[in-house]
Amino acid sequence: MAEPERPRSRKRRLDGERSRAAVLDAAIATLGRQADASIEDIAAAAGVVRQTVYAHYPSRTALLTAVIDHLTTETASALDAIDVTSPPPEQALRRWLEASWAVVERYPILLSPVIATAAPPADEHDRHRPVTTRLVDLVRRGRRTGVFEERHSEEWTISAVIALGHAAGQQVAAGRMSSAEAAAAYRDSVLRLVVKLPMAEDD
């Protein structure tokens, strides 16, 4: 039978968990405002010292990896919460696009170049898989029902949707578009890419 955790040990463990979470939240917020923020900047935002950050995350790379993992989980959860199986495919796609952009607005760090450069290109596909699972199912359903285009491969279509999202985000990050303008451009571009145009009637 395992020995019960002592109150002092339990408090120390809970304090460590809270400290680790505070550092992660501070990194997400700080890097979202300033891509080149230092570990000292993040520590100050978390209300801890630099050594505490390194106690939880041995390197900047380790911290960025934790940030990406957290954001991927949050994004996947947000997209899993919407119903994309019941509505008609085009309506479901609109819902998916709105929900994905809402996550971008919630976490400005997703528009930051620090995210794009944190993981090697080889990890890009794996990083997006939890986020694109519902999109893949939706594209397949739209194609089966004849609503979505089939001129290009499924893999190319999914990659293009993700790339358009990145492009929209980059326009916002560069100050060339407002978030609302980029969201509309993203939605309209994806719909033109994915949804099959109605056949023109003969005169």
PDB file of C-alpha atoms in Angstrom:
ATOM      1  CA  MET A   1       0.000   0.000   0.000  1.00  0.00           C
ATOM      2  CA  ALA A   2       1.433   3.365  -1.035  1.00  0.00           C
ATOM      3  CA  GLU A   3       2.298   5.785   1.717  1.00  0.00           C
ATOM      4  CA  PRO A   4       0.006   8.853   1.746  1.00  0.00           C
ATOM      5  CA  GLU A   5       1.587  12.022   0.420  1.00  0.00           C
ATOM      6  CA  ARG A   6       2.663  14.296   3.233  1.00  0.00           C
ATOM      7  CA  PRO A   7       1.029  17.760   3.369  1.00  0.00           C
ATOM      8  CA  ARG A   8       4.367  19.535   2.985  1.00  0.00           C
ATOM      9  CA  SER A   9       5.359  17.402  -0.012  1.00  0.00           C
ATOM     10  CA  ARG A  10       1.952  17.898  -1.584  1.00  0.00           C
ATOM     11  CA  LYS A  11       2.177  21.675  -1.140  1.00  0.00           C
ATOM     12  CA  ARG A  12       5.650  21.707  -2.683  1.00  0.00           C
ATOM     13  CA  ARG A  13       4.402  19.705  -5.655  1.00  0.00           C
ATOM     14  CA  LEU A  14       1.371  21.956  -6.163  1.00  0.00           C
ATOM     15  CA  ASP A  15       3.541  25.062  -5.884  1.00  0.00           C
ATOM     16  CA  GLY A  16       5.840  23.625  -8.539  1.00  0.00           C
ATOM     17  CA  GLU A  17       2.920  22.896 -10.857  1.00  0.00           C
ATOM     18  CA  ARG A  18       1.537  26.409 -10.414  1.00  0.00           C
ATOM     19  CA  SER A  19       4.965  27.907 -11.045  1.00  0.00           C
ATOM     20  CA  ARG A  20       5.440  25.838 -14.194  1.00  0.00           C
ATOM     21  CA  ALA A  21       1.989  26.835 -15.483  1.00  0.00           C
ATOM     22  CA  ALA A  22       2.681  30.501 -14.716  1.00  0.00           C
ATOM     23  CA  VAL A  23       5.905  30.388 -16.721  1.00  0.00           C
ATOM     24  CA  LEU A  24       4.138  28.746 -19.664  1.00  0.00           C
ATOM     25  CA  ASP A  25       1.292  31.300 -19.610  1.00  0.00           C
ATOM     26  CA  ALA A  26       3.809  34.141 -19.363  1.00  0.00           C
ATOM     27  CA  ALA A  27       5.778  32.771 -22.318  1.00  0.00           C
ATOM     28  CA  ILE A  28       2.643  32.566 -24.464  1.00  0.00           C
ATOM     29  CA  ALA A  29       1.588  36.119 -23.593  1.00  0.00           C
ATOM     30  CA  THR A  30       5.051  37.693 -23.737  1.00  0.00           C
ATOM     31  CA  LEU A  31       6.183  36.045 -26.971  1.00  0.00           C
ATOM     32  CA  GLY A  32       2.828  36.955 -28.505  1.00  0.00           C
ATOM     33  CA  ARG A  33       3.692  40.616 -27.958  1.00  0.00           C
ATOM     34  CA  GLN A  34       7.443  40.406 -28.565  1.00  0.00           C
ATOM     35  CA  ALA A  35       8.880  37.524 -30.572  1.00  0.00           C
ATOM     36  CA  ASP A  36      12.430  38.137 -29.370  1.00  0.00           C
ATOM     37  CA  ALA A  37      11.504  38.333 -25.682  1.00  0.00           C
ATOM     38  CA  SER A  38      14.260  36.974 -23.453  1.00  0.00           C
ATOM     39  CA  ILE A  39      14.009  34.391 -20.704  1.00  0.00           C
ATOM     40  CA  GLU A  40      14.419  37.300 -18.270  1.00  0.00           C
ATOM     41  CA  ASP A  41      11.378  39.014 -19.823  1.00  0.00           C
ATOM     42  CA  ILE A  42       9.330  35.837 -19.482  1.00  0.00           C
ATOM     43  CA  ALA A  43      10.473  35.293 -15.900  1.00  0.00           C
ATOM     44  CA  ALA A  44       9.495  38.849 -14.975  1.00  0.00           C
ATOM     45  CA  ALA A  45       6.049  38.399 -16.534  1.00  0.00           C
ATOM     46  CA  ALA A  46       5.593  35.160 -14.581  1.00  0.00           C
ATOM     47  CA  GLY A  47       6.709  36.779 -11.330  1.00  0.00           C
ATOM     48  CA  VAL A  48       9.643  34.420 -10.903  1.00  0.00           C
ATOM     49  CA  VAL A  49      13.396  34.592 -11.321  1.00  0.00           C
ATOM     50  CA  ARG A  50      15.333  33.382 -14.368  1.00  0.00           C
ATOM     51  CA  GLN A  51      16.575  30.293 -12.525  1.00  0.00           C
ATOM     52  CA  THR A  52      12.981  29.196 -11.896  1.00  0.00           C
ATOM     53  CA  VAL A  53      12.241  29.230 -15.615  1.00  0.00           C
ATOM     54  CA  TYR A  54      15.263  27.021 -16.288  1.00  0.00           C
ATOM     55  CA  ALA A  55      14.260  24.706 -13.447  1.00  0.00           C
ATOM     56  CA  HIS A  56      11.060  23.926 -15.347  1.00  0.00           C
ATOM     57  CA  TYR A  57      12.383  24.288 -18.902  1.00  0.00           C
ATOM     58  CA  PRO A  58      16.137  23.614 -19.278  1.00  0.00           C
ATOM     59  CA  SER A  59      16.466  25.704 -22.449  1.00  0.00           C
ATOM     60  CA  ARG A  60      14.617  28.228 -24.572  1.00  0.00           C
ATOM     61  CA  THR A  61      13.987  25.457 -27.085  1.00  0.00           C
ATOM     62  CA  ALA A  62      12.382  23.310 -24.382  1.00  0.00           C
ATOM     63  CA  LEU A  63      10.146  26.219 -23.393  1.00  0.00           C
ATOM     64  CA  LEU A  64       9.121  26.885 -26.999  1.00  0.00           C
ATOM     65  CA  THR A  65       8.370  23.197 -27.494  1.00  0.00           C
ATOM     66  CA  ALA A  66       6.114  23.278 -24.425  1.00  0.00           C
ATOM     67  CA  VAL A  67       4.403  26.396 -25.780  1.00  0.00           C
ATOM     68  CA  ILE A  68       3.744  24.725 -29.145  1.00  0.00           C
ATOM     69  CA  ASP A  69       2.447  21.545 -27.483  1.00  0.00           C
ATOM     70  CA  HIS A  70       0.095  23.596 -25.300  1.00  0.00           C
ATOM     71  CA  LEU A  71      -1.202  25.662 -28.213  1.00  0.00           C
ATOM     72  CA  THR A  72      -1.707  22.556 -30.340  1.00  0.00           C
ATOM     73  CA  THR A  73      -3.757  20.951 -27.569  1.00  0.00           C
ATOM     74  CA  GLU A  74      -5.816  24.118 -27.063  1.00  0.00           C
ATOM     75  CA  THR A  75      -6.454  24.489 -30.790  1.00  0.00           C
ATOM     76  CA  ALA A  76      -7.440  20.842 -31.202  1.00  0.00           C
ATOM     77  CA  SER A  77      -9.834  21.109 -28.237  1.00  0.00           C
ATOM     78  CA  ALA A  78     -11.465  24.230 -29.666  1.00  0.00           C
ATOM     79  CA  LEU A  79     -11.949  22.606 -33.065  1.00  0.00           C
ATOM     80  CA  ASP A  80     -13.195  19.351 -31.549  1.00  0.00           C
ATOM     81  CA  ALA A  81     -15.870  21.322 -29.681  1.00  0.00           C
ATOM     82  CA  ILE A  82     -17.659  22.424 -32.855  1.00  0.00           C
ATOM     83  CA  ASP A  83     -20.070  20.250 -34.813  1.00  0.00           C
ATOM     84  CA  VAL A  84     -18.759  19.663 -38.315  1.00  0.00           C
ATOM     85  CA  THR A  85     -20.562  16.367 -38.909  1.00  0.00           C
ATOM     86  CA  SER A  86     -24.231  17.415 -38.881  1.00  0.00           C
ATOM     87  CA  PRO A  87     -24.370  20.593 -41.012  1.00  0.00           C
ATOM     88  CA  PRO A  88     -23.976  20.530 -44.803  1.00  0.00           C
ATOM     89  CA  PRO A  89     -20.275  20.419 -45.754  1.00  0.00           C
ATOM     90  CA  GLU A  90     -19.960  24.079 -46.805  1.00  0.00           C
ATOM     91  CA  GLN A  91     -21.596  25.306 -43.592  1.00  0.00           C
ATOM     92  CA  ALA A  92     -19.421  22.953 -41.551  1.00  0.00           C
ATOM     93  CA  LEU A  93     -16.308  24.273 -43.307  1.00  0.00           C
ATOM     94  CA  ARG A  94     -17.329  27.828 -42.468  1.00  0.00           C
ATOM     95  CA  ARG A  95     -17.676  26.798 -38.815  1.00  0.00           C
ATOM     96  CA  TRP A  96     -14.239  25.201 -38.844  1.00  0.00           C
ATOM     97  CA  LEU A  97     -12.662  28.308 -40.355  1.00  0.00           C
ATOM     98  CA  GLU A  98     -14.369  30.626 -37.854  1.00  0.00           C
ATOM     99  CA  ALA A  99     -13.309  28.457 -34.920  1.00  0.00           C
ATOM    100  CA  SER A 100      -9.714  28.180 -36.112  1.00  0.00           C
ATOM    101  CA  TRP A 101      -9.429  31.951 -36.549  1.00  0.00           C
ATOM    102  CA  ALA A 102     -10.969  32.517 -33.104  1.00  0.00           C
ATOM    103  CA  VAL A 103      -8.057  30.538 -31.655  1.00  0.00           C
ATOM    104  CA  VAL A 104      -5.613  32.770 -33.531  1.00  0.00           C
ATOM    105  CA  GLU A 105      -7.273  35.849 -32.039  1.00  0.00           C
ATOM    106  CA  ARG A 106      -7.141  34.293 -28.580  1.00  0.00           C
ATOM    107  CA  TYR A 107      -3.449  33.457 -28.889  1.00  0.00           C
ATOM    108  CA  PRO A 108      -1.613  36.190 -30.846  1.00  0.00           C
ATOM    109  CA  ILE A 109       1.587  34.181 -30.466  1.00  0.00           C
ATOM    110  CA  LEU A 110       0.275  31.944 -33.258  1.00  0.00           C
ATOM    111  CA  LEU A 111       0.961  34.876 -35.587  1.00  0.00           C
ATOM    112  CA  SER A 112       4.504  35.222 -34.298  1.00  0.00           C
ATOM    113  CA  PRO A 113       7.515  34.043 -36.326  1.00  0.00           C
ATOM    114  CA  VAL A 114       8.818  32.410 -33.155  1.00  0.00           C
ATOM    115  CA  ILE A 115       6.301  29.595 -33.658  1.00  0.00           C
ATOM    116  CA  ALA A 116       7.245  29.054 -37.292  1.00  0.00           C
ATOM    117  CA  THR A 117      10.942  28.770 -36.458  1.00  0.00           C
ATOM    118  CA  ALA A 118      10.644  26.802 -33.215  1.00  0.00           C
ATOM    119  CA  ALA A 119      10.110  23.381 -34.799  1.00  0.00           C
ATOM    120  CA  PRO A 120      12.103  21.794 -37.646  1.00  0.00           C
ATOM    121  CA  PRO A 121      10.275  21.550 -40.995  1.00  0.00           C
ATOM    122  CA  ALA A 122      10.138  17.770 -40.593  1.00  0.00           C
ATOM    123  CA  ASP A 123       7.920  18.243 -37.534  1.00  0.00           C
ATOM    124  CA  GLU A 124       5.447  20.507 -39.344  1.00  0.00           C
ATOM    125  CA  HIS A 125       3.140  17.718 -40.501  1.00  0.00           C
ATOM    126  CA  ASP A 126       3.050  16.037 -37.094  1.00  0.00           C
ATOM    127  CA  ARG A 127       2.473  19.384 -35.388  1.00  0.00           C
ATOM    128  CA  HIS A 128      -0.616  20.081 -37.504  1.00  0.00           C
ATOM    129  CA  ARG A 129      -2.113  16.577 -37.366  1.00  0.00           C
ATOM    130  CA  PRO A 130      -4.159  17.098 -34.139  1.00  0.00           C
ATOM    131  CA  VAL A 131      -5.543  20.315 -35.627  1.00  0.00           C
ATOM    132  CA  THR A 132      -6.368  18.976 -39.102  1.00  0.00           C
ATOM    133  CA  THR A 133      -8.058  15.709 -38.118  1.00  0.00           C
ATOM    134  CA  ARG A 134     -11.559  17.193 -38.286  1.00  0.00           C
ATOM    135  CA  LEU A 135     -10.704  19.104 -41.452  1.00  0.00           C
ATOM    136  CA  VAL A 136      -9.596  15.916 -43.196  1.00  0.00           C
ATOM    137  CA  ASP A 137     -12.872  14.186 -42.266  1.00  0.00           C
ATOM    138  CA  LEU A 138     -14.831  17.216 -43.440  1.00  0.00           C
ATOM    139  CA  VAL A 139     -13.054  17.403 -46.796  1.00  0.00           C
ATOM    140  CA  ARG A 140     -13.686  13.703 -47.366  1.00  0.00           C
ATOM    141  CA  ARG A 141     -17.394  14.098 -46.566  1.00  0.00           C
ATOM    142  CA  GLY A 142     -17.695  17.100 -48.859  1.00  0.00           C
ATOM    143  CA  ARG A 143     -16.080  15.180 -51.695  1.00  0.00           C
ATOM    144  CA  ARG A 144     -18.262  12.114 -51.173  1.00  0.00           C
ATOM    145  CA  THR A 145     -21.379  14.265 -51.410  1.00  0.00           C
ATOM    146  CA  GLY A 146     -20.142  16.109 -54.489  1.00  0.00           C
ATOM    147  CA  VAL A 147     -19.959  19.500 -52.758  1.00  0.00           C
ATOM    148  CA  PHE A 148     -16.167  19.885 -52.624  1.00  0.00           C
ATOM    149  CA  GLU A 149     -13.663  19.963 -55.459  1.00  0.00           C
ATOM    150  CA  GLU A 150     -11.702  16.813 -56.285  1.00  0.00           C
ATOM    151  CA  ARG A 151      -9.311  18.269 -58.856  1.00  0.00           C
ATOM    152  CA  HIS A 152      -6.418  18.182 -56.393  1.00  0.00           C
ATOM    153  CA  SER A 153      -5.272  15.553 -53.926  1.00  0.00           C
ATOM    154  CA  GLU A 154      -6.609  15.550 -50.391  1.00  0.00           C
ATOM    155  CA  GLU A 155      -3.110  16.170 -49.019  1.00  0.00           C
ATOM    156  CA  TRP A 156      -2.613  19.199 -51.257  1.00  0.00           C
ATOM    157  CA  THR A 157      -5.997  20.648 -50.289  1.00  0.00           C
ATOM    158  CA  ILE A 158      -5.328  20.318 -46.553  1.00  0.00           C
ATOM    159  CA  SER A 159      -1.854  21.807 -46.936  1.00  0.00           C
ATOM    160  CA  ALA A 160      -3.275  24.701 -48.948  1.00  0.00           C
ATOM    161  CA  VAL A 161      -5.895  25.475 -46.283  1.00  0.00           C
ATOM    162  CA  ILE A 162      -3.200  25.541 -43.592  1.00  0.00           C
ATOM    163  CA  ALA A 163      -0.919  27.674 -45.774  1.00  0.00           C
ATOM    164  CA  LEU A 164      -3.717  30.185 -46.382  1.00  0.00           C
ATOM    165  CA  GLY A 165      -4.231  30.418 -42.630  1.00  0.00           C
ATOM    166  CA  HIS A 166      -0.535  31.133 -42.127  1.00  0.00           C
ATOM    167  CA  ALA A 167      -0.609  33.733 -44.905  1.00  0.00           C
ATOM    168  CA  ALA A 168      -3.569  35.500 -43.306  1.00  0.00           C
ATOM    169  CA  GLY A 169      -1.811  35.476 -39.960  1.00  0.00           C
ATOM    170  CA  GLN A 170       1.359  36.904 -41.466  1.00  0.00           C
ATOM    171  CA  GLN A 171      -0.602  39.796 -42.971  1.00  0.00           C
ATOM    172  CA  VAL A 172      -1.979  40.655 -39.536  1.00  0.00           C
ATOM    173  CA  ALA A 173       1.420  40.292 -37.882  1.00  0.00           C
ATOM    174  CA  ALA A 174       2.951  42.634 -40.467  1.00  0.00           C
ATOM    175  CA  GLY A 175       0.213  45.211 -39.931  1.00  0.00           C
ATOM    176  CA  ARG A 176      -0.996  44.990 -43.523  1.00  0.00           C
ATOM    177  CA  MET A 177      -4.477  43.718 -42.632  1.00  0.00           C
ATOM    178  CA  SER A 178      -6.739  43.905 -39.619  1.00  0.00           C
ATOM    179  CA  SER A 179      -7.748  40.657 -37.957  1.00  0.00           C
ATOM    180  CA  ALA A 180     -11.264  40.988 -39.377  1.00  0.00           C
ATOM    181  CA  GLU A 181      -9.936  41.607 -42.900  1.00  0.00           C
ATOM    182  CA  ALA A 182      -7.579  38.643 -42.689  1.00  0.00           C
ATOM    183  CA  ALA A 183     -10.319  36.382 -41.322  1.00  0.00           C
ATOM    184  CA  ALA A 184     -12.601  37.299 -44.231  1.00  0.00           C
ATOM    185  CA  ALA A 185      -9.812  36.817 -46.778  1.00  0.00           C
ATOM    186  CA  TYR A 186      -8.941  33.446 -45.243  1.00  0.00           C
ATOM    187  CA  ARG A 187     -12.562  32.281 -45.288  1.00  0.00           C
ATOM    188  CA  ASP A 188     -13.264  33.441 -48.836  1.00  0.00           C
ATOM    189  CA  SER A 189     -10.006  32.017 -50.210  1.00  0.00           C
ATOM    190  CA  VAL A 190     -10.578  28.600 -48.659  1.00  0.00           C
ATOM    191  CA  LEU A 191     -14.180  28.449 -49.846  1.00  0.00           C
ATOM    192  CA  ARG A 192     -13.104  29.307 -53.410  1.00  0.00           C
ATOM    193  CA  LEU A 193     -10.440  26.634 -53.213  1.00  0.00           C
ATOM    194  CA  VAL A 194     -12.511  23.856 -51.679  1.00  0.00           C
ATOM    195  CA  VAL A 195     -16.179  24.318 -52.596  1.00  0.00           C
ATOM    196  CA  LYS A 196     -17.250  23.185 -56.054  1.00  0.00           C
ATOM    197  CA  LEU A 197     -18.835  25.928 -58.144  1.00  0.00           C
ATOM    198  CA  PRO A 198     -22.382  25.267 -59.385  1.00  0.00           C
ATOM    199  CA  MET A 199     -22.620  24.178 -62.994  1.00  0.00           C
ATOM    200  CA  ALA A 200     -23.692  26.951 -65.352  1.00  0.00           C
ATOM    201  CA  GLU A 201     -27.022  26.305 -67.022  1.00  0.00           C
ATOM    202  CA  ASP A 202     -27.132  26.101 -70.815  1.00  0.00           C
ATOM    203  CA  ASP A 203     -28.874  28.964 -72.564  1.00  0.00           C
TER     204      ASP A 203
END
